[in-house]
PDB file of C-alpha atoms and ligand atoms in Angstrom:
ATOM      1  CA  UNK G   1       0.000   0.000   0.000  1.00 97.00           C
ATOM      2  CA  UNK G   2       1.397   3.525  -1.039  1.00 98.00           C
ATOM      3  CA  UNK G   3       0.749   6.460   0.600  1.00 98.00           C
ATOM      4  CA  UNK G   4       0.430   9.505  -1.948  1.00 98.00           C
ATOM      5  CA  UNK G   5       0.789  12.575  -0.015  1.00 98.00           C
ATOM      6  CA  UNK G   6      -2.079  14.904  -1.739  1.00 98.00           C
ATOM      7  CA  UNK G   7      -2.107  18.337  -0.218  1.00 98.00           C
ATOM      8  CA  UNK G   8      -1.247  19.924  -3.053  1.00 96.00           C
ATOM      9  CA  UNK G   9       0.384  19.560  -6.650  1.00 97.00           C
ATOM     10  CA  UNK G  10       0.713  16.409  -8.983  1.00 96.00           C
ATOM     11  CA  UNK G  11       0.042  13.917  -7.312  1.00 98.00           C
ATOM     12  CA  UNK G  12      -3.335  12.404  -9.773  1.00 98.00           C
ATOM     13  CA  UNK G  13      -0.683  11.563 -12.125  1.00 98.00           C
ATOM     14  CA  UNK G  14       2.267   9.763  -9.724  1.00 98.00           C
ATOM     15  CA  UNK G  15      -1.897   7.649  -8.660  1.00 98.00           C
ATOM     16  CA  UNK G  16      -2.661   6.748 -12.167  1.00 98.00           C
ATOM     17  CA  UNK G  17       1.599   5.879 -12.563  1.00 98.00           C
ATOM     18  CA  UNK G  18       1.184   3.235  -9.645  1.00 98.00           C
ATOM     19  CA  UNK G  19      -2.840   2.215 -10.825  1.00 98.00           C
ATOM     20  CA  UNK G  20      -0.373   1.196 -14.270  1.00 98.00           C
ATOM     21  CA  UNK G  21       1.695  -0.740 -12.318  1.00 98.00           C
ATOM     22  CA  UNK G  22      -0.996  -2.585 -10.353  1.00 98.00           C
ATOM     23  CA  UNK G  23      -0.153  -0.826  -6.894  1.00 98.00           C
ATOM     24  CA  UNK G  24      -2.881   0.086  -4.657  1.00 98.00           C
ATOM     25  CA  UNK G  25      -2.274   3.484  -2.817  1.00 98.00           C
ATOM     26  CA  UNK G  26      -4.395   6.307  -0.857  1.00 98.00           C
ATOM     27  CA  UNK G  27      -4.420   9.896  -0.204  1.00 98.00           C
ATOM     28  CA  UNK G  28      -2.900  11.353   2.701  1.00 98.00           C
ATOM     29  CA  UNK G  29      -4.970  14.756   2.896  1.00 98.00           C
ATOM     30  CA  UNK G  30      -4.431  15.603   6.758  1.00 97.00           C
ATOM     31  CA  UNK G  31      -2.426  14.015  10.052  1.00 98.00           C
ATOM     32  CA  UNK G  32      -4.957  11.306  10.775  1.00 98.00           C
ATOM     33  CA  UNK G  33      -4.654   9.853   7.408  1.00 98.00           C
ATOM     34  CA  UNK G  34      -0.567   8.997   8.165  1.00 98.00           C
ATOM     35  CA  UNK G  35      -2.233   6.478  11.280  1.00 96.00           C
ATOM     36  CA  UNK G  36      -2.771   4.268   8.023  1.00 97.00           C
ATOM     37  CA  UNK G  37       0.068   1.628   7.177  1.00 96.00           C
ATOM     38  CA  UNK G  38       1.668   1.896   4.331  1.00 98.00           C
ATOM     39  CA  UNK G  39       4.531   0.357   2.587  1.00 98.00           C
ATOM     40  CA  UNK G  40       6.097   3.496   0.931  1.00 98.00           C
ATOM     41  CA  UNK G  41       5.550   7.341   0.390  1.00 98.00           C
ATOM     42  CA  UNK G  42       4.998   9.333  -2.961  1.00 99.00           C
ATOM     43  CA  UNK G  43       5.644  13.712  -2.568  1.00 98.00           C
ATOM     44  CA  UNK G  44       5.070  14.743  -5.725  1.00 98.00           C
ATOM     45  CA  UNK G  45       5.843  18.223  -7.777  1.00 97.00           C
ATOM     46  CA  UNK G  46       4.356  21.207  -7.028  1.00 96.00           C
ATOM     47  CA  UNK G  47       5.436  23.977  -5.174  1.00 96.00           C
ATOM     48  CA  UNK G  48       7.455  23.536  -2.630  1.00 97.00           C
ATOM     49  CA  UNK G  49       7.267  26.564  -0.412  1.00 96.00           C
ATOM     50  CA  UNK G  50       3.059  25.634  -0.210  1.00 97.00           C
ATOM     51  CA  UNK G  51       3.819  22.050   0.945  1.00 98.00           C
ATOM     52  CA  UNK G  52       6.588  22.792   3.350  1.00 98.00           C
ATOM     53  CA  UNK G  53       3.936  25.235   5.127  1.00 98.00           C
ATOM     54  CA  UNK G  54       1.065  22.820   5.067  1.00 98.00           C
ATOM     55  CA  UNK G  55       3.230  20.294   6.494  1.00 98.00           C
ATOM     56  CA  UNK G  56       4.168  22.365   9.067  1.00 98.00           C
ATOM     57  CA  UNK G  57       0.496  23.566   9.679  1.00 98.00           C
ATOM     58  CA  UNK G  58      -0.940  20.487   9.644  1.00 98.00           C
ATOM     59  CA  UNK G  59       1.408  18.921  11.754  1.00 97.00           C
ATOM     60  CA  UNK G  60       2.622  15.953   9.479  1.00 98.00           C
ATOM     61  CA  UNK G  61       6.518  17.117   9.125  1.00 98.00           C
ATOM     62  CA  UNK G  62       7.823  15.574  12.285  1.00 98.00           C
ATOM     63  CA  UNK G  63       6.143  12.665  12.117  1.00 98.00           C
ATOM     64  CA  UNK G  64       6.843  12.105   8.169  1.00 98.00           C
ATOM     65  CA  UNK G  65      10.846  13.146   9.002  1.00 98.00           C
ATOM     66  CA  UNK G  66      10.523  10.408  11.468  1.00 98.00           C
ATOM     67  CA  UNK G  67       9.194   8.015   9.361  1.00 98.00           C
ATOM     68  CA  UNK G  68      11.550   8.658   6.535  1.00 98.00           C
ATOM     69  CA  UNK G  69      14.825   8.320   9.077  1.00 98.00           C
ATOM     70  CA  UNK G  70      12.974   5.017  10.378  1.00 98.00           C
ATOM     71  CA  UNK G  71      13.088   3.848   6.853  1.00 98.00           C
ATOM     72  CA  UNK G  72       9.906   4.153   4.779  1.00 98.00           C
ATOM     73  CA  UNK G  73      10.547   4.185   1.342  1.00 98.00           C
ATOM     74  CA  UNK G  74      10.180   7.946  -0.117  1.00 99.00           C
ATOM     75  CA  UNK G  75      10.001   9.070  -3.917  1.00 99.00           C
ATOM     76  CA  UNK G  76      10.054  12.888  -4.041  1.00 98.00           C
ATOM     77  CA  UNK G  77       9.595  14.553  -7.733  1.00 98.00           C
ATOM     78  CA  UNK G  78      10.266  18.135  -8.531  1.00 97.00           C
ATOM     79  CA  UNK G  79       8.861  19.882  -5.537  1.00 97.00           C
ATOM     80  CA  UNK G  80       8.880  16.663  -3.563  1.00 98.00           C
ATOM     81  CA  UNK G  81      12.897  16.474  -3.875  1.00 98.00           C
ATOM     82  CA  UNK G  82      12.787  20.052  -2.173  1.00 98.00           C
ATOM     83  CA  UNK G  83      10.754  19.033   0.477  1.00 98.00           C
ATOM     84  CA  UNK G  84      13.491  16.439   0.993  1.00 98.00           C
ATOM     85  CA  UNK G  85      16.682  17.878   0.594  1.00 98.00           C
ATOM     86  CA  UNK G  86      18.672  18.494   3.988  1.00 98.00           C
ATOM     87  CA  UNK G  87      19.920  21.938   2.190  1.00 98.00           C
ATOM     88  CA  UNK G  88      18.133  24.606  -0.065  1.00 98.00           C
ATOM     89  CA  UNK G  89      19.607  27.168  -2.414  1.00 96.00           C
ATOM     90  CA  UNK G  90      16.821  29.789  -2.571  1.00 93.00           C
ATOM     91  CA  UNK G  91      14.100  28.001  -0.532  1.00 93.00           C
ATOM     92  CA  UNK G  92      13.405  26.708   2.568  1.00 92.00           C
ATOM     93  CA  UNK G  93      13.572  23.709   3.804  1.00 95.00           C
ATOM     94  CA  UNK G  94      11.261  21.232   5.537  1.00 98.00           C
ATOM     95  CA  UNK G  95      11.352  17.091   5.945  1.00 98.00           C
ATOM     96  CA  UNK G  96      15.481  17.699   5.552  1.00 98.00           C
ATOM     97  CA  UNK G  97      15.865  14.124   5.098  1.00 98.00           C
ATOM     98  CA  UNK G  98      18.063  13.523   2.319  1.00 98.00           C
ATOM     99  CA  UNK G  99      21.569  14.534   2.618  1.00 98.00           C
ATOM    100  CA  UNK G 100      22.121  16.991  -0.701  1.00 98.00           C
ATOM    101  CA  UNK G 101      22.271  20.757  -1.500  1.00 98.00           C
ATOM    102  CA  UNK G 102      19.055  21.451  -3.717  1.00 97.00           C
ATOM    103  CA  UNK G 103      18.941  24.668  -5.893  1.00 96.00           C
ATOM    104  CA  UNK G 104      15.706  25.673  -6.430  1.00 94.00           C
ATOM    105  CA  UNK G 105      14.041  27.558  -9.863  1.00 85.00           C
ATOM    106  CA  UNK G 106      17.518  27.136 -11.285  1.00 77.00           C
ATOM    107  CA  UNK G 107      17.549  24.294 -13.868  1.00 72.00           C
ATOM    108  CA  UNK G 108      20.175  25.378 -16.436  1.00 60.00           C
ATOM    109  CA  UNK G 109      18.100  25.569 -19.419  1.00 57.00           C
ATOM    110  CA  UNK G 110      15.978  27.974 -18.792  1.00 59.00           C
ATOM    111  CA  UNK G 111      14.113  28.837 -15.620  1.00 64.00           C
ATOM    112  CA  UNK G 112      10.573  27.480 -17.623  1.00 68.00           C
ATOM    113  CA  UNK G 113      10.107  23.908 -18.865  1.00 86.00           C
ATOM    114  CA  UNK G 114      11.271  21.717 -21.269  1.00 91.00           C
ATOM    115  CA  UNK G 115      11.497  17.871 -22.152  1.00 93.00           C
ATOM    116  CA  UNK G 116      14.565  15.762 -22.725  1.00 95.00           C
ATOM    117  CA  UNK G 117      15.934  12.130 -22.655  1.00 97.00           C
ATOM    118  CA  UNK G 118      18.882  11.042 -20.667  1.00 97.00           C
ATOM    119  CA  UNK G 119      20.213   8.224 -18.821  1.00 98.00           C
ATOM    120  CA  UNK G 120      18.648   7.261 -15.645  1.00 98.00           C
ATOM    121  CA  UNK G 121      20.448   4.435 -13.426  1.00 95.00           C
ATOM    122  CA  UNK G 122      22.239   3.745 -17.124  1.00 93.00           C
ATOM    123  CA  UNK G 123      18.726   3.407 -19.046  1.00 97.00           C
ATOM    124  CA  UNK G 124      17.368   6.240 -21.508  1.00 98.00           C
ATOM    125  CA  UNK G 125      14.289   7.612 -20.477  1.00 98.00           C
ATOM    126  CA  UNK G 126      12.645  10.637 -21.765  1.00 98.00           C
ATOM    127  CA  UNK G 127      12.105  13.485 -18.633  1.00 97.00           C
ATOM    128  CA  UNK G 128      10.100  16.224 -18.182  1.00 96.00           C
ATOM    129  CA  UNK G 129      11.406  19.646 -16.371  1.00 95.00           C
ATOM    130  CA  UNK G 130       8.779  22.207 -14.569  1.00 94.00           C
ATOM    131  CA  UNK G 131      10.561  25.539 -12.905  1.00 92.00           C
ATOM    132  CA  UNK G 132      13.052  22.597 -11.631  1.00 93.00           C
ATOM    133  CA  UNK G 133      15.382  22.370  -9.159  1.00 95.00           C
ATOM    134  CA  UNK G 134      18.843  20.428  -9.332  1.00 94.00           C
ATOM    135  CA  UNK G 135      20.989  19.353  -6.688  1.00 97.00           C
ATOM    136  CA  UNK G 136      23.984  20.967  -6.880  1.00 96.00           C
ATOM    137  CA  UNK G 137      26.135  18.745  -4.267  1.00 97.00           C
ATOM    138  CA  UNK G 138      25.299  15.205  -2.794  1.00 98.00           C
ATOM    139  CA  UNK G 139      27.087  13.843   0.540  1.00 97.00           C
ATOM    140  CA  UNK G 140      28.846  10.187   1.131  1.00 96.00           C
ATOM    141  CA  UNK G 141      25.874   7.648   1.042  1.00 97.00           C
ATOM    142  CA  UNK G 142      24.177   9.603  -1.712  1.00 98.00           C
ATOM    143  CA  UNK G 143      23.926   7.908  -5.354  1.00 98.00           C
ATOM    144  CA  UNK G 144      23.632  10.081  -8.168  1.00 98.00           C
ATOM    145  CA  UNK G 145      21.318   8.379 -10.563  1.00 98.00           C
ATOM    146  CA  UNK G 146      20.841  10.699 -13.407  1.00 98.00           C
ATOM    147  CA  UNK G 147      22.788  14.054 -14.836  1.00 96.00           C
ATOM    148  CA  UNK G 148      21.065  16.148 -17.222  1.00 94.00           C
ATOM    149  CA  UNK G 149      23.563  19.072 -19.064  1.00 89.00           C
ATOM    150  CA  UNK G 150      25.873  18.058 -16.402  1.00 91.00           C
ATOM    151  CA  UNK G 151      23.601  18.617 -13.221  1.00 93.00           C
ATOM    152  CA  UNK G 152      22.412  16.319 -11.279  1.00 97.00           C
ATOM    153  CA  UNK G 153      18.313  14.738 -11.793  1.00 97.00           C
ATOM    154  CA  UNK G 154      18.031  11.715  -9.844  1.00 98.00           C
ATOM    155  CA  UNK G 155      19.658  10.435  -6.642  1.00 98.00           C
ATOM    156  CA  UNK G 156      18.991   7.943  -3.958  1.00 98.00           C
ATOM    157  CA  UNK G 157      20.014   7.817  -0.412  1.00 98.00           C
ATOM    158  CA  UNK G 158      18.877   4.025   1.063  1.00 98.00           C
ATOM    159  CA  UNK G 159      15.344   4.484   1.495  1.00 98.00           C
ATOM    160  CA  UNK G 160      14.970   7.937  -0.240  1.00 98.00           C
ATOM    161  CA  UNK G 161      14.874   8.671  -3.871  1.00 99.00           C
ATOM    162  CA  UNK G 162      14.537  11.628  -5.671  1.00 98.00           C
ATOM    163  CA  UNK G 163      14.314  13.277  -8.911  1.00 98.00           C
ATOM    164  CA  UNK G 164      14.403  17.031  -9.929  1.00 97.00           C
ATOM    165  CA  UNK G 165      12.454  16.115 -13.543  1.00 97.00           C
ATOM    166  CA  UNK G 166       8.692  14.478 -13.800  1.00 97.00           C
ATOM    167  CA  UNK G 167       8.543  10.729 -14.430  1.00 98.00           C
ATOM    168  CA  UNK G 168       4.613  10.568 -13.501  1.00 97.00           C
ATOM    169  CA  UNK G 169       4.378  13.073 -16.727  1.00 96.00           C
ATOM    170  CA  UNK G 170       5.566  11.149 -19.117  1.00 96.00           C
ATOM    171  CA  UNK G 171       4.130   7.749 -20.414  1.00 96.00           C
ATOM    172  CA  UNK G 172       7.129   5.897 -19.462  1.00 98.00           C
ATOM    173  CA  UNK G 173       7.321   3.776 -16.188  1.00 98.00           C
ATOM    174  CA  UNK G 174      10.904   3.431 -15.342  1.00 98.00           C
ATOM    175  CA  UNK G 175      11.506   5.566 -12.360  1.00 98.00           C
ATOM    176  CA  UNK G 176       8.064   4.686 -10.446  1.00 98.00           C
ATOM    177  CA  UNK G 177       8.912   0.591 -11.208  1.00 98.00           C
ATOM    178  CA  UNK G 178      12.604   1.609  -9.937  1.00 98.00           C
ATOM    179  CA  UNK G 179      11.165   2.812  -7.025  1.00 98.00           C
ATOM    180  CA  UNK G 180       8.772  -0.173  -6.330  1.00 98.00           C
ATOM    181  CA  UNK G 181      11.146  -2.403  -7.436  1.00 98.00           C
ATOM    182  CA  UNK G 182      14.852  -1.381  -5.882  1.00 98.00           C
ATOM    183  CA  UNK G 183      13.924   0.965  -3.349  1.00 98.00           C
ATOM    184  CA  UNK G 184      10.187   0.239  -1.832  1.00 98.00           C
ATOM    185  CA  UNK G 185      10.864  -3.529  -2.698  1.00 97.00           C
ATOM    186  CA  UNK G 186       7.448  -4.084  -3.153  1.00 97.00           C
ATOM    187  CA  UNK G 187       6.815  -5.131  -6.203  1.00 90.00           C
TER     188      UNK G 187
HETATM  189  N1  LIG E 201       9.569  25.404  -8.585  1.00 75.71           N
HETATM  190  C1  LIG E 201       8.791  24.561  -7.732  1.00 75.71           C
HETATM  191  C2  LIG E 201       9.192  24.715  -6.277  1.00 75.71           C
HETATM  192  O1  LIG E 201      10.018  25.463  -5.970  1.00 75.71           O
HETATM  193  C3  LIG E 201       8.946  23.123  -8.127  1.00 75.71           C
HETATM  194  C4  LIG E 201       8.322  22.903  -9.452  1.00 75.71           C
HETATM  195  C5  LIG E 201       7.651  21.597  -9.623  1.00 75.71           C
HETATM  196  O2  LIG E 201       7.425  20.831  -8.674  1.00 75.71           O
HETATM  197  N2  LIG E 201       7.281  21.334 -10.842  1.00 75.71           N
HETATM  198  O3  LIG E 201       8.639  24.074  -5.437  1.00 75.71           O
END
C-alpha cells in the first residue's frame, strides 16, 4: 500500500503511474490519514514553499521526518525532492531528510520547462522539467542516478529517492517501477 501525499500539486498523475503498475495506494490529505500503514511514500511536484507550510500547519513534518529516518521508502519529484533535501539554495527547507544541496528555480536551461531524454540508473528515459530544481552537491551515502547538461536529476540515499524532472508526466514507467522495485521492494 502507497501512501500519496495529496495536499497539493501532482500527485493524480504519480496515482494513475502506480494504478499502471498494479499498486494500490491512498491519499494522505491531513495528520490522521498517516495512522494508516503503508509500505512506501509518494511527494510529488508542485510547489514547494506551499507544501513545506502545510506540512508544518498540519502537523505531518515531524512525524513524516521520522518516518523517513525510520526507513519508509520515499520518492520525491520536482517539488517533492525540495521538500526532501537536507539543504536549499533559494528556498526553505522542511522534511530535511536527504543529505544533498538542492537549488531551487535554477535548472540550467531555462528557468521554464522543457522535455529531454537522458540516462537514468544507465537506461534512456525521456524526462520532463517544470521551474526545476537540481541538486547541486550530494554527501557520502548519496547515489547520483541521473545528470542532465551536467547537473544532477536523480539520486537515492537508502530508502529515499529523488528526482528534480517528472517521471509521472511522461508515459514511461521506469523511475516509479525503480522505485517499487529497488527501493520500496514491493513489487
Ligand atoms: N519550482 C517549484 C518549487 O520550488 C517546483 C516545481 C515543480 O514541482 N514542478 O517548489
Amino acid at each position: 500500500m502507497i501512501g500519496v501525499l495529496a495536499l497539493q500539486g501532482a500527485f493524480a498523475e504519480h496515482e494513475s503511474c502506480l494504478d499502471r503498475l498494479g499498486q494500490e495506494f491512498f491519499e494522505i490529505r491531513k495528520r490522521e490519514h498517516l495512522d494508516r500503514s503503508m509500505d512506501a511514500l509518494i511527494i510529488p511536484g508542485g510547489e514547494s514553499t506551499v507544501m513545506g507550510k502545510l506540512l508544518r500547519d498540519m502537523d505531518m513534518d515531524s512525524i513524516l521526518k521520522e518516518r523517513i529516518l525510520g526507513g519508509l521508502p520515499v520518492f520525491g519529484t520536482c517539488a517533492g525532492l525540495i521538500v526532501l533535501s537536507k539543504r536549499v539554495v533559494g528556498g526553505s527547507t522542511s522534511l530535511g531528510t536527504l543529505d544533498v544541496t538542492t537549488i531551487r528555480n535554477a535548472y540550467g536551461r531555462q528557468l521554464g520547462s522543457f522535455e529531454t531524454v537522458a540516462g537514468f540508473d544507465g537506461k534512456e528515459i525521456p524526462m520532463t522539467f517544470i521551474r526545476a530544481p537540481y541538486v547541486e552537491s550530494v554527501r557520502p551515502g548519496v547515489k547520483v542516478l541521473s545528470e542532465v547538461d551536467g547537473r544532477i536529476a536523480a539520486v537515492r540515499q537508502g530508502n529515499q529517492l529523488a528526482t528534480s524532472f517528472h517521471p509521472e508526466l511522461t508515459e514511461d514507467l521506469t523511475v516509479h517501477r525503480y522505485f517499487l522495485e529497488e527501493v520500496a521492494g514491493v513489487m
